[in-house]
Amino acid sequence: RAPVEAEDLQQLTDRLLAPPAIRAEFGFAARVLVPPGHLYDPLFMVPQDAGAWLNDDGGEEKDKGSRLLSIDRQGNISVLAGMGKLLPVTGFDVAPPGFGEYGGQIFALAQGKVPMAGAPASHVVQRVDPQQSYAASVFCTLPELGGGKDRGFGAEARFGPQGSPFAGKFYVVVTDHHTIYQVTPDEVCIPFVTFDAERVGDPFGLTFAADGNSMLVTVARDDLLNSSAKKMGMIVRVLPNGRVEDRPVARGLTSPSGLALAPATFGIYAGQIFVADVVSMQTPVSVTPALAADGKVYRVTRQGELYTVASGFVNPTSLCFVGNSLWVSDSNGDFSAGKRALLDGFVVTITDR
């Protein structure tokens, strides 16, 4: 039986690590930049001149987890902060010069403990210093919201644009408590906006409008980890005072995740919002099941209409523009605190033809 079992194992491995079949719509071209076999669970990305920095969630070393990686435009991967340095990171960003004495340092939303116990529990903001071999320390712990509840399932994190009303603050999304927190250089960490979970939904991804005067946030009224096809997901606009505008920017999504604004150089789609829709978040999962490739990337017109850009994703998490290319990270068969520890994550690039 040994040769047959080995053959079965190889067939299973080949299926689990098969390159995704991404289908781009007319006007776009898609290619797999980093195929399965190199990344565990690529979550949120931060664009850099040479490519993007990315948080790869996967693996544990004592009380630490996650890696920060750099990916260039050819798909080459280099390690910034390896395993054993960081608490498990969800979202992160690089501090601008105006963020106190910390300009150029990395700030990250992270679990206080490694998965699975850390996912639904208290989250922290880590400060990571690239000039000190990516040494990490806890900058602040997210405060209680009342009722003694945990503040779990962190998602995206972004600094406000310089020169905007959001400048000088680091914003972090915690889905489980429907809240985006703001962090200032004096280590004060307070809620910025708490969404009405029944009327609006739970936040996940965020970015800022081109003029810097509002925040754009993806929300879903269904639990992201147990989503259905009700298409109750939206993109909403949040003003600098924390008020959520009544009229959504876009409706008709299922479980929207990351979003990004197209640059002026992105052809006829310049200035449009691009958003990923997970549809059915598949986590945790055992090793053997085939997963539904129902994830999509849409563009949003200025009138709020949704048009499919590419399909065939599994669990698309983050979007960012690198030059004239839209990068999409997909954790595939896992997510933060999931149980399918495989190098099956991938990154896709999308360009306009």
Coordinates of C-alpha atoms in Angstrom, one line a residue:
R1 CA 0.0 0.0 0.0
A2 CA 2.9 2.4 0.6
P3 CA 3.4 3.4 -3.1
V4 CA -0.3 3.9 -3.6
E5 CA -0.6 6.1 -0.5
A6 CA 2.4 8.2 -1.6
E7 CA 0.7 8.6 -5.0
D8 CA -2.5 9.7 -3.3
L9 CA -0.7 12.2 -1.1
Q10 CA 1.1 13.6 -4.2
Q11 CA -2.2 14.0 -6.0
L12 CA -3.7 15.8 -3.0
T13 CA -0.7 18.1 -2.7
D14 CA -0.9 18.9 -6.4
R15 CA -4.6 19.8 -6.1
L16 CA -4.2 21.9 -3.0
L17 CA -1.3 23.9 -4.4
A18 CA -2.6 24.2 -8.0
P19 CA -2.4 27.7 -9.4
P20 CA -5.7 29.5 -9.3
A21 CA -7.7 30.0 -12.5
I22 CA -8.4 33.7 -12.4
R23 CA -10.7 35.0 -15.1
A24 CA -10.3 38.7 -16.1
E25 CA -13.2 40.6 -17.7
F26 CA -13.0 42.5 -20.9
G27 CA -10.6 45.4 -20.6
F28 CA -8.4 43.8 -17.9
A29 CA -5.7 41.2 -17.8
A30 CA -4.8 39.1 -14.8
R31 CA -1.7 37.0 -13.9
V32 CA -0.5 35.1 -10.9
L33 CA 2.4 37.0 -9.5
V34 CA 3.1 34.6 -6.6
P35 CA 1.6 31.1 -7.0
P36 CA 0.7 28.7 -4.2
G37 CA 3.8 27.1 -2.6
H38 CA 5.4 30.2 -1.1
L39 CA 2.9 32.0 1.1
Y40 CA 0.7 30.7 4.0
D41 CA -2.0 33.3 4.3
P42 CA -1.2 36.6 2.7
L43 CA -3.3 39.2 4.3
F44 CA -3.0 43.0 4.0
M45 CA -0.4 44.7 1.8
V46 CA 1.3 48.1 1.8
P47 CA 2.6 49.4 -1.5
Q48 CA 6.3 50.3 -1.8
D49 CA 8.3 51.6 -4.7
A50 CA 9.7 48.2 -5.7
G51 CA 6.5 46.3 -5.0
A52 CA 4.6 45.7 -1.8
W53 CA 5.1 44.7 1.8
L54 CA 2.8 42.0 3.0
N55 CA 1.8 40.3 6.2
D56 CA 1.9 36.5 5.8
D57 CA -0.1 34.9 8.6
G58 CA 1.0 31.3 9.3
G59 CA 3.1 29.4 11.6
E60 CA 3.9 29.9 15.3
E61 CA 7.1 30.2 17.3
K62 CA 6.4 30.1 21.0
D63 CA 4.2 33.2 21.6
K64 CA 4.8 34.8 18.2
G65 CA 3.4 34.3 14.7
S66 CA 3.2 36.0 11.3
R67 CA 6.0 37.3 9.0
L68 CA 6.4 40.6 7.2
L69 CA 7.6 40.0 3.6
S70 CA 8.6 42.2 0.7
I71 CA 7.4 41.2 -2.8
D72 CA 8.9 42.9 -5.9
R73 CA 7.2 43.4 -9.2
Q74 CA 8.6 40.1 -10.5
G75 CA 7.2 38.1 -7.7
N76 CA 10.5 37.6 -5.8
I77 CA 10.0 37.4 -2.0
S78 CA 12.3 38.6 0.7
V79 CA 11.8 38.4 4.5
L80 CA 11.6 41.7 6.5
A81 CA 10.6 40.3 9.9
G82 CA 10.7 36.5 10.2
M83 CA 8.9 34.1 12.4
G84 CA 9.5 34.6 16.1
K85 CA 9.6 38.4 16.1
L86 CA 5.9 39.5 15.9
L87 CA 2.6 38.9 17.6
P88 CA 0.2 37.6 15.0
V89 CA -0.4 40.6 12.7
T90 CA -3.6 41.3 10.8
G91 CA -3.2 44.8 9.2
F92 CA -0.2 47.2 9.2
D93 CA 1.1 50.4 7.7
V94 CA 4.3 52.6 7.7
A95 CA 4.2 55.7 9.9
P96 CA 4.5 59.0 8.0
P97 CA 7.0 61.6 9.1
G98 CA 4.4 63.5 11.1
F99 CA 3.7 60.6 13.5
G100 CA 5.8 61.9 16.4
E101 CA 9.2 60.4 16.5
Y102 CA 8.1 57.2 14.8
G103 CA 8.2 58.2 11.1
G104 CA 9.3 55.3 9.0
Q105 CA 8.5 52.7 11.6
I106 CA 5.9 50.0 11.1
F107 CA 2.7 49.9 13.2
A108 CA 0.6 46.8 13.2
L109 CA -2.7 45.6 14.6
A110 CA -2.1 42.3 16.2
Q111 CA -3.5 39.5 18.4
G112 CA -2.3 39.5 21.9
K113 CA -1.8 35.7 21.7
V114 CA -1.1 33.2 18.9
P115 CA -4.1 31.5 17.2
M116 CA -6.6 30.2 18.1
A117 CA -7.0 31.8 21.5
G118 CA -5.8 35.2 20.3
A119 CA -8.3 35.7 17.4
P120 CA -11.4 36.5 19.5
A121 CA -9.4 38.0 22.4
S122 CA -7.9 41.4 23.2
H123 CA -5.9 43.0 20.3
V124 CA -2.9 45.3 20.5
V125 CA -1.0 47.8 18.4
Q126 CA 2.6 46.8 17.8
R127 CA 5.5 49.1 16.9
V128 CA 8.1 47.6 14.7
D129 CA 11.5 49.4 14.1
P130 CA 13.2 48.5 10.8
Q131 CA 16.3 50.2 12.0
Q132 CA 16.6 47.8 15.0
S133 CA 16.3 44.5 13.1
Y134 CA 12.5 44.8 13.1
A135 CA 12.3 44.6 16.9
A136 CA 8.7 44.7 18.0
S137 CA 7.0 46.1 21.1
V138 CA 3.5 46.7 22.2
F139 CA 2.5 50.4 21.7
C140 CA -1.0 50.2 23.2
T141 CA -3.8 47.8 24.0
L142 CA -7.2 48.4 22.6
P143 CA -9.5 49.6 25.4
E144 CA -12.7 48.0 26.6
L145 CA -15.9 49.1 24.9
G146 CA -18.1 48.2 27.9
G147 CA -19.7 45.0 29.0
G148 CA -16.4 43.3 29.6
K149 CA -16.4 41.9 26.0
D150 CA -13.3 40.9 24.1
R151 CA -12.2 43.0 21.1
G152 CA -11.4 40.3 18.6
F153 CA -10.9 39.5 14.9
G154 CA -8.7 42.4 13.7
A155 CA -8.6 43.4 10.0
E156 CA -7.1 46.3 8.1
A157 CA -5.0 49.2 9.5
R158 CA -4.0 52.5 7.9
F159 CA -2.5 55.9 8.7
G160 CA -4.6 58.9 7.7
P161 CA -3.3 60.8 4.7
Q162 CA -1.0 63.7 5.4
G163 CA -2.6 67.1 5.1
S164 CA -6.1 65.6 5.6
P165 CA -8.4 65.8 8.7
F166 CA -7.3 62.2 9.4
A167 CA -3.6 63.0 9.5
G168 CA -1.5 62.1 12.5
K169 CA -3.6 59.1 13.4
F170 CA -3.4 55.3 12.9
Y171 CA -6.7 53.6 12.3
V172 CA -7.3 49.9 13.0
V173 CA -10.3 47.8 12.2
V174 CA -11.7 45.3 14.7
T175 CA -14.5 43.4 13.1
D176 CA -15.9 41.6 16.1
H177 CA -16.8 44.8 17.9
H178 CA -17.9 46.7 14.8
T179 CA -15.3 49.4 15.6
I180 CA -12.5 51.3 14.1
Y181 CA -10.0 52.6 16.7
Q182 CA -7.6 55.6 16.3
V183 CA -4.1 55.6 17.7
T184 CA -2.0 58.8 18.3
P185 CA 1.8 59.2 18.8
D186 CA 1.2 59.7 22.6
E187 CA 0.1 56.1 22.8
V188 CA -3.5 56.9 23.2
C189 CA -5.8 54.3 21.6
I190 CA -9.5 55.1 21.6
P191 CA -12.6 54.2 19.5
F192 CA -13.1 56.4 16.4
V193 CA -16.4 54.9 15.1
T194 CA -18.6 52.0 16.2
F195 CA -20.9 50.8 13.5
D196 CA -24.5 49.8 14.0
A197 CA -24.1 46.1 13.4
E198 CA -27.8 45.6 12.5
R199 CA -28.2 48.6 10.2
V200 CA -24.7 48.9 8.7
G201 CA -22.6 45.9 9.6
D202 CA -19.2 44.9 10.7
P203 CA -16.2 46.7 9.2
F204 CA -13.2 45.0 7.5
G205 CA -11.3 47.0 5.0
L206 CA -10.6 50.7 4.8
T207 CA -9.0 53.3 2.6
F208 CA -9.4 57.1 2.2
A209 CA -11.1 59.1 -0.5
A210 CA -8.8 60.9 -3.0
D211 CA -9.4 64.3 -1.4
G212 CA -8.6 62.9 2.0
N213 CA -11.8 64.2 3.5
S214 CA -13.5 60.9 4.1
M215 CA -12.8 57.3 5.0
L216 CA -14.2 54.4 2.8
V217 CA -15.0 51.2 4.7
T218 CA -16.2 47.8 3.6
V219 CA -19.0 46.4 5.9
A220 CA -21.1 43.3 5.9
R221 CA -24.2 42.6 8.1
D222 CA -23.6 38.8 8.0
D223 CA -20.8 37.4 10.1
L224 CA -17.8 37.4 7.8
L225 CA -16.7 34.0 9.0
N226 CA -20.2 32.6 8.4
S227 CA -21.4 34.6 5.4
S228 CA -24.3 33.9 3.1
A229 CA -25.3 35.0 -0.3
K230 CA -27.7 37.8 0.9
K231 CA -25.6 40.5 -0.8
M232 CA -25.9 42.8 2.2
G233 CA -22.3 44.0 2.1
M234 CA -21.6 47.6 1.3
I235 CA -19.0 50.3 1.1
V236 CA -19.8 53.2 3.4
R237 CA -18.3 56.7 3.9
V238 CA -17.1 57.9 7.3
L239 CA -16.5 61.6 7.9
P240 CA -13.6 62.9 10.1
N241 CA -15.9 63.4 13.0
G242 CA -16.7 59.7 13.0
R243 CA -20.2 60.1 11.4
V244 CA -21.2 57.4 9.0
E245 CA -23.1 58.8 6.0
D246 CA -26.5 57.3 5.5
R247 CA -26.1 56.7 1.8
P248 CA -23.7 53.9 1.0
V249 CA -21.0 54.4 -1.6
A250 CA -21.9 51.0 -3.1
R251 CA -24.4 48.1 -2.3
G252 CA -24.8 44.6 -3.5
L253 CA -21.7 43.0 -2.2
T254 CA -21.7 39.8 0.0
S255 CA -18.6 39.9 2.3
P256 CA -16.4 42.7 1.0
S257 CA -12.8 42.8 2.3
G258 CA -10.0 45.0 1.0
L259 CA -10.5 48.1 -1.3
A260 CA -8.3 50.5 -3.1
L261 CA -8.6 53.7 -5.3
A262 CA -7.2 53.5 -8.8
P263 CA -4.5 56.0 -9.5
A264 CA -4.7 58.7 -12.2
T265 CA -2.6 56.5 -14.5
F266 CA -5.0 53.5 -14.5
G267 CA -6.6 54.3 -17.8
I268 CA -10.3 55.0 -18.0
Y269 CA -10.8 53.5 -14.5
A270 CA -8.7 56.2 -12.8
G271 CA -10.2 57.3 -9.5
Q272 CA -12.7 54.4 -9.3
I273 CA -12.9 52.2 -6.2
F274 CA -11.8 48.5 -6.6
V275 CA -13.0 46.1 -4.0
A276 CA -12.6 42.4 -3.2
D277 CA -15.7 40.3 -2.3
V278 CA -14.9 37.1 -0.4
V279 CA -18.5 35.8 -0.8
S280 CA -18.0 32.7 1.4
M281 CA -15.2 32.9 3.9
Q282 CA -13.9 29.4 4.2
T283 CA -12.2 29.1 7.5
P284 CA -11.4 27.1 9.5
V285 CA -11.2 24.1 7.1
S286 CA -9.6 20.7 7.2
V287 CA -6.9 19.8 4.6
T288 CA -8.8 17.8 2.1
P289 CA -11.9 19.7 1.0
A290 CA -11.9 21.5 -2.4
L291 CA -12.8 25.2 -1.8
A292 CA -15.3 27.3 -3.7
A293 CA -13.5 29.8 -6.0
D294 CA -16.4 32.3 -5.7
G295 CA -14.4 35.4 -4.7
K296 CA -14.4 38.4 -7.0
V297 CA -12.9 41.8 -7.6
Y298 CA -15.2 44.6 -8.6
R299 CA -14.8 48.2 -9.7
V300 CA -17.3 50.8 -8.5
T301 CA -18.4 53.6 -10.8
R302 CA -19.0 57.1 -9.4
Q303 CA -22.7 56.3 -9.5
G304 CA -22.1 53.3 -7.2
E305 CA -22.6 50.6 -9.8
L306 CA -20.6 47.3 -9.4
Y307 CA -18.8 45.8 -12.4
T308 CA -16.9 42.5 -12.2
V309 CA -13.1 42.9 -12.9
A310 CA -11.9 39.4 -12.2
S311 CA -13.3 36.2 -10.6
G312 CA -11.9 32.8 -9.5
F313 CA -10.5 33.9 -6.2
V314 CA -11.1 31.9 -3.0
N315 CA -10.6 34.2 0.0
P316 CA -9.3 37.5 -1.4
T317 CA -8.3 39.8 1.4
S318 CA -6.3 42.8 0.4
L319 CA -6.0 45.2 -2.6
C320 CA -3.4 47.7 -3.4
F321 CA -2.1 49.5 -6.5
V322 CA 1.6 49.2 -7.3
G323 CA 2.3 51.5 -10.2
N324 CA -0.3 50.7 -12.8
S325 CA -1.1 47.3 -11.5
L326 CA -3.7 46.2 -9.0
W327 CA -2.4 43.6 -6.6
V328 CA -4.8 41.1 -4.9
S329 CA -3.7 38.9 -2.0
D330 CA -5.7 35.6 -1.4
S331 CA -5.2 33.5 1.7
N332 CA -6.9 30.6 -0.1
G333 CA -7.7 27.8 2.4
D334 CA -7.0 29.6 5.6
F335 CA -7.1 32.9 7.5
S336 CA -5.7 34.3 10.8
A337 CA -6.3 31.5 13.4
G338 CA -7.4 29.0 10.8
K339 CA -6.4 25.4 10.9
R340 CA -5.2 24.7 7.3
A341 CA -1.5 25.5 7.6
L342 CA -0.5 25.1 4.0
L343 CA 1.6 27.3 1.7
D344 CA -1.5 27.7 -0.5
G345 CA -1.8 31.5 -0.5
F346 CA -1.2 33.5 -3.6
V347 CA -1.0 37.0 -5.1
V348 CA -2.5 38.1 -8.4
T349 CA -1.9 41.3 -10.4
I350 CA -4.5 42.9 -12.6
T351 CA -3.8 45.5 -15.3
D352 CA -6.0 47.4 -17.7
R353 CA -5.5 46.4 -21.3

